[in-house]
PDB file of C-alpha atoms and ligand atoms in Angstrom:
ATOM      1  CA  UNK A   1     150.251 -50.894 187.365  1.00 74.00           C
ATOM      2  CA  UNK A   2     152.618 -50.042 184.565  1.00 77.00           C
ATOM      3  CA  UNK A   3     152.739 -46.329 183.730  1.00 76.00           C
ATOM      4  CA  UNK A   4     153.099 -46.789 179.994  1.00 92.00           C
ATOM      5  CA  UNK A   5     150.476 -49.525 179.657  1.00 98.00           C
ATOM      6  CA  UNK A   6     147.213 -48.570 177.971  1.00 98.00           C
ATOM      7  CA  UNK A   7     145.247 -51.382 179.642  1.00 98.00           C
ATOM      8  CA  UNK A   8     146.525 -50.342 183.092  1.00 98.00           C
ATOM      9  CA  UNK A   9     145.282 -46.835 182.299  1.00 97.00           C
ATOM     10  CA  UNK A  10     141.890 -48.208 181.216  1.00 98.00           C
ATOM     11  CA  UNK A  11     141.664 -50.244 184.438  1.00 98.00           C
ATOM     12  CA  UNK A  12     142.587 -47.104 186.372  1.00 96.00           C
ATOM     13  CA  UNK A  13     139.644 -45.305 184.752  1.00 96.00           C
ATOM     14  CA  UNK A  14     141.811 -42.777 182.877  1.00 96.00           C
ATOM     15  CA  UNK A  15     139.716 -42.967 179.678  1.00 95.00           C
ATOM     16  CA  UNK A  16     136.294 -43.538 181.202  1.00 96.00           C
ATOM     17  CA  UNK A  17     136.028 -46.881 179.400  1.00 97.00           C
ATOM     18  CA  UNK A  18     132.793 -48.695 180.195  1.00 97.00           C
ATOM     19  CA  UNK A  19     133.268 -52.107 181.770  1.00 98.00           C
ATOM     20  CA  UNK A  20     130.879 -54.768 180.527  1.00 97.00           C
ATOM     21  CA  UNK A  21     131.737 -56.751 183.649  1.00 98.00           C
ATOM     22  CA  UNK A  22     134.258 -56.453 186.461  1.00 98.00           C
ATOM     23  CA  UNK A  23     135.215 -58.208 189.670  1.00 98.00           C
ATOM     24  CA  UNK A  24     138.158 -58.103 192.079  1.00 98.00           C
ATOM     25  CA  UNK A  25     140.437 -59.941 189.637  1.00 98.00           C
ATOM     26  CA  UNK A  26     139.539 -58.586 186.218  1.00 98.00           C
ATOM     27  CA  UNK A  27     137.717 -56.119 184.026  1.00 98.00           C
ATOM     28  CA  UNK A  28     135.972 -56.753 180.704  1.00 98.00           C
ATOM     29  CA  UNK A  29     135.507 -54.112 178.034  1.00 98.00           C
ATOM     30  CA  UNK A  30     134.680 -53.964 174.339  1.00 98.00           C
ATOM     31  CA  UNK A  31     137.527 -54.176 171.856  1.00 98.00           C
ATOM     32  CA  UNK A  32     137.883 -50.799 170.136  1.00 97.00           C
ATOM     33  CA  UNK A  33     138.424 -52.524 166.772  1.00 97.00           C
ATOM     34  CA  UNK A  34     135.959 -55.433 166.866  1.00 97.00           C
ATOM     35  CA  UNK A  35     136.585 -58.449 164.681  1.00 96.00           C
ATOM     36  CA  UNK A  36     133.252 -60.095 165.514  1.00 96.00           C
ATOM     37  CA  UNK A  37     129.714 -58.830 166.318  1.00 95.00           C
ATOM     38  CA  UNK A  38     130.657 -59.171 169.992  1.00 96.00           C
ATOM     39  CA  UNK A  39     134.359 -58.735 170.720  1.00 98.00           C
ATOM     40  CA  UNK A  40     135.314 -58.390 174.368  1.00 98.00           C
ATOM     41  CA  UNK A  41     138.632 -58.318 176.186  1.00 98.00           C
ATOM     42  CA  UNK A  42     138.970 -60.020 179.555  1.00 98.00           C
ATOM     43  CA  UNK A  43     141.844 -58.276 181.327  1.00 98.00           C
ATOM     44  CA  UNK A  44     143.420 -58.974 184.735  1.00 98.00           C
ATOM     45  CA  UNK A  45     143.652 -55.961 187.062  1.00 98.00           C
ATOM     46  CA  UNK A  46     147.270 -56.843 187.781  1.00 98.00           C
ATOM     47  CA  UNK A  47     149.831 -56.004 185.085  1.00 98.00           C
ATOM     48  CA  UNK A  48     151.231 -59.161 183.499  1.00 98.00           C
ATOM     49  CA  UNK A  49     152.861 -58.426 180.152  1.00 98.00           C
ATOM     50  CA  UNK A  50     151.918 -61.676 178.423  1.00 98.00           C
ATOM     51  CA  UNK A  51     151.348 -65.368 179.008  1.00 98.00           C
ATOM     52  CA  UNK A  52     155.136 -65.746 179.032  1.00 98.00           C
ATOM     53  CA  UNK A  53     155.341 -63.625 182.191  1.00 97.00           C
ATOM     54  CA  UNK A  54     152.440 -65.343 183.982  1.00 97.00           C
ATOM     55  CA  UNK A  55     153.338 -66.841 187.369  1.00 97.00           C
ATOM     56  CA  UNK A  56     149.997 -66.924 189.145  1.00 97.00           C
ATOM     57  CA  UNK A  57     148.170 -70.153 188.230  1.00 95.00           C
ATOM     58  CA  UNK A  58     144.995 -69.042 189.959  1.00 98.00           C
ATOM     59  CA  UNK A  59     144.784 -65.876 187.902  1.00 98.00           C
ATOM     60  CA  UNK A  60     144.236 -67.873 184.696  1.00 98.00           C
ATOM     61  CA  UNK A  61     141.385 -69.736 186.371  1.00 98.00           C
ATOM     62  CA  UNK A  62     139.818 -66.431 187.386  1.00 98.00           C
ATOM     63  CA  UNK A  63     140.197 -65.074 183.855  1.00 98.00           C
ATOM     64  CA  UNK A  64     138.541 -68.127 182.303  1.00 98.00           C
ATOM     65  CA  UNK A  65     135.711 -68.005 184.844  1.00 98.00           C
ATOM     66  CA  UNK A  66     135.396 -64.320 183.867  1.00 98.00           C
ATOM     67  CA  UNK A  67     135.089 -65.357 180.214  1.00 98.00           C
ATOM     68  CA  UNK A  68     132.318 -67.761 181.121  1.00 98.00           C
ATOM     69  CA  UNK A  69     130.501 -65.198 183.259  1.00 98.00           C
ATOM     70  CA  UNK A  70     130.631 -62.422 180.694  1.00 97.00           C
ATOM     71  CA  UNK A  71     129.563 -64.796 177.904  1.00 97.00           C
ATOM     72  CA  UNK A  72     126.528 -65.730 179.963  1.00 96.00           C
ATOM     73  CA  UNK A  73     125.704 -62.112 180.756  1.00 95.00           C
ATOM     74  CA  UNK A  74     126.141 -61.037 177.144  1.00 94.00           C
ATOM     75  CA  UNK A  75     124.055 -63.858 175.726  1.00 94.00           C
ATOM     76  CA  UNK A  76     126.943 -65.559 173.963  1.00 95.00           C
ATOM     77  CA  UNK A  77     126.249 -69.261 173.674  1.00 92.00           C
ATOM     78  CA  UNK A  78     129.065 -69.872 171.222  1.00 95.00           C
ATOM     79  CA  UNK A  79     132.262 -67.903 171.129  1.00 97.00           C
ATOM     80  CA  UNK A  80     135.949 -68.090 170.377  1.00 97.00           C
ATOM     81  CA  UNK A  81     138.690 -67.178 172.829  1.00 98.00           C
ATOM     82  CA  UNK A  82     142.152 -66.060 171.799  1.00 98.00           C
ATOM     83  CA  UNK A  83     145.360 -65.104 173.576  1.00 98.00           C
ATOM     84  CA  UNK A  84     148.103 -63.595 171.434  1.00 98.00           C
ATOM     85  CA  UNK A  85     151.561 -64.011 172.914  1.00 98.00           C
ATOM     86  CA  UNK A  86     154.477 -62.112 171.397  1.00 98.00           C
ATOM     87  CA  UNK A  87     154.731 -59.560 168.581  1.00 97.00           C
ATOM     88  CA  UNK A  88     155.057 -62.123 165.807  1.00 97.00           C
ATOM     89  CA  UNK A  89     151.816 -63.753 166.938  1.00 97.00           C
ATOM     90  CA  UNK A  90     150.021 -60.419 166.739  1.00 95.00           C
ATOM     91  CA  UNK A  91     150.222 -59.221 170.342  1.00 98.00           C
ATOM     92  CA  UNK A  92     149.897 -55.432 170.267  1.00 98.00           C
ATOM     93  CA  UNK A  93     149.112 -54.650 173.883  1.00 98.00           C
ATOM     94  CA  UNK A  94     151.559 -56.103 176.387  1.00 98.00           C
ATOM     95  CA  UNK A  95     149.113 -56.575 179.219  1.00 98.00           C
ATOM     96  CA  UNK A  96     147.710 -60.104 179.243  1.00 98.00           C
ATOM     97  CA  UNK A  97     144.165 -60.362 177.886  1.00 98.00           C
ATOM     98  CA  UNK A  98     141.765 -62.923 176.498  1.00 98.00           C
ATOM     99  CA  UNK A  99     139.782 -62.032 173.390  1.00 98.00           C
ATOM    100  CA  UNK A 100     136.189 -63.277 173.451  1.00 98.00           C
ATOM    101  CA  UNK A 101     134.533 -63.229 170.047  1.00 98.00           C
ATOM    102  CA  UNK A 102     131.065 -64.311 169.108  1.00 96.00           C
ATOM    103  CA  UNK A 103     127.581 -63.472 168.012  1.00 90.00           C
ATOM    104  CA  UNK A 104     124.983 -62.320 170.500  1.00 74.00           C
ATOM    105  CA  UNK A 105     122.201 -64.885 170.807  1.00 66.00           C
ATOM    106  CA  UNK A 106     119.997 -63.307 173.479  1.00 55.00           C
ATOM    107  CA  UNK A 107     119.655 -60.282 175.825  1.00 49.00           C
TER     108      UNK A 107
HETATM  109  P1  LIG B   1     146.391 -58.040 170.938  1.00 92.89           P
HETATM  110  O1  LIG B   1     146.677 -57.844 169.481  1.00 92.89           O
HETATM  111  O2  LIG B   1     146.049 -59.456 171.292  1.00 92.89           O
HETATM  112  O3  LIG B   1     147.450 -57.440 171.812  1.00 92.89           O
HETATM  113  O4  LIG B   1     145.016 -57.276 171.194  1.00 92.89           O
HETATM  114  C1  LIG B   1     144.957 -55.946 171.559  1.00 92.89           C
HETATM  115  C2  LIG B   1     143.552 -55.522 171.285  1.00 92.89           C
HETATM  116  O5  LIG B   1     143.304 -54.369 172.045  1.00 92.89           O
HETATM  117  C3  LIG B   1     143.278 -55.182 169.834  1.00 92.89           C
HETATM  118  O6  LIG B   1     142.223 -56.021 169.340  1.00 92.89           O
HETATM  119  C4  LIG B   1     142.848 -53.708 169.878  1.00 92.89           C
HETATM  120  O7  LIG B   1     141.788 -53.423 168.985  1.00 92.89           O
HETATM  121  C5  LIG B   1     142.428 -53.538 171.318  1.00 92.89           C
HETATM  122  N1  LIG B   1     142.591 -52.205 171.865  1.00 92.89           N
HETATM  123  C6  LIG B   1     143.668 -51.381 171.780  1.00 92.89           C
HETATM  124  N2  LIG B   1     143.451 -50.223 172.417  1.00 92.89           N
HETATM  125  C7  LIG B   1     142.195 -50.315 172.946  1.00 92.89           C
HETATM  126  C8  LIG B   1     141.372 -49.437 173.719  1.00 92.89           C
HETATM  127  N3  LIG B   1     141.793 -48.232 174.094  1.00 92.89           N
HETATM  128  N4  LIG B   1     140.137 -49.863 174.074  1.00 92.89           N
HETATM  129  C9  LIG B   1     139.700 -51.073 173.700  1.00 92.89           C
HETATM  130  N5  LIG B   1     140.420 -51.951 172.970  1.00 92.89           N
HETATM  131  C10 LIG B   1     141.647 -51.578 172.596  1.00 92.89           C
HETATM  132 ZN1  LIG B   2     149.194 -53.080 182.202  1.00 92.89          ZN
END
């Protein structure tokens, strides 16, 4: 938990953000500024600032399995995933997250 991290605060429940899916490793919530009909963020519970700070190999596996699970639950058959790393690449929130963007196809 990082005190000045907005995603840590969301995970902590400070803003009452609804989780589309969650498990022991991660939470998933809707992006506040969606760039696709369905735009979700898959976010590890542990604070890792970016891919450059990642040390836990297993965590990435959990995050990708989370992407798959939430896509299934949301009815996304096709979707794009994106990880921005570093300011110049467009990273705004320095708590690792995977964008999942697509169009709902069922549910
Ligand atoms: P990135 O540019 O990869 O760091 O992505 C950060 C994303 O977080 C952006 O798409 C923002 O729209 C989104 N975001 C920022 N604050 C919130 C929030 N409070 N709830 C949901 N999404 C947020
Ligand atoms: Zn954080």
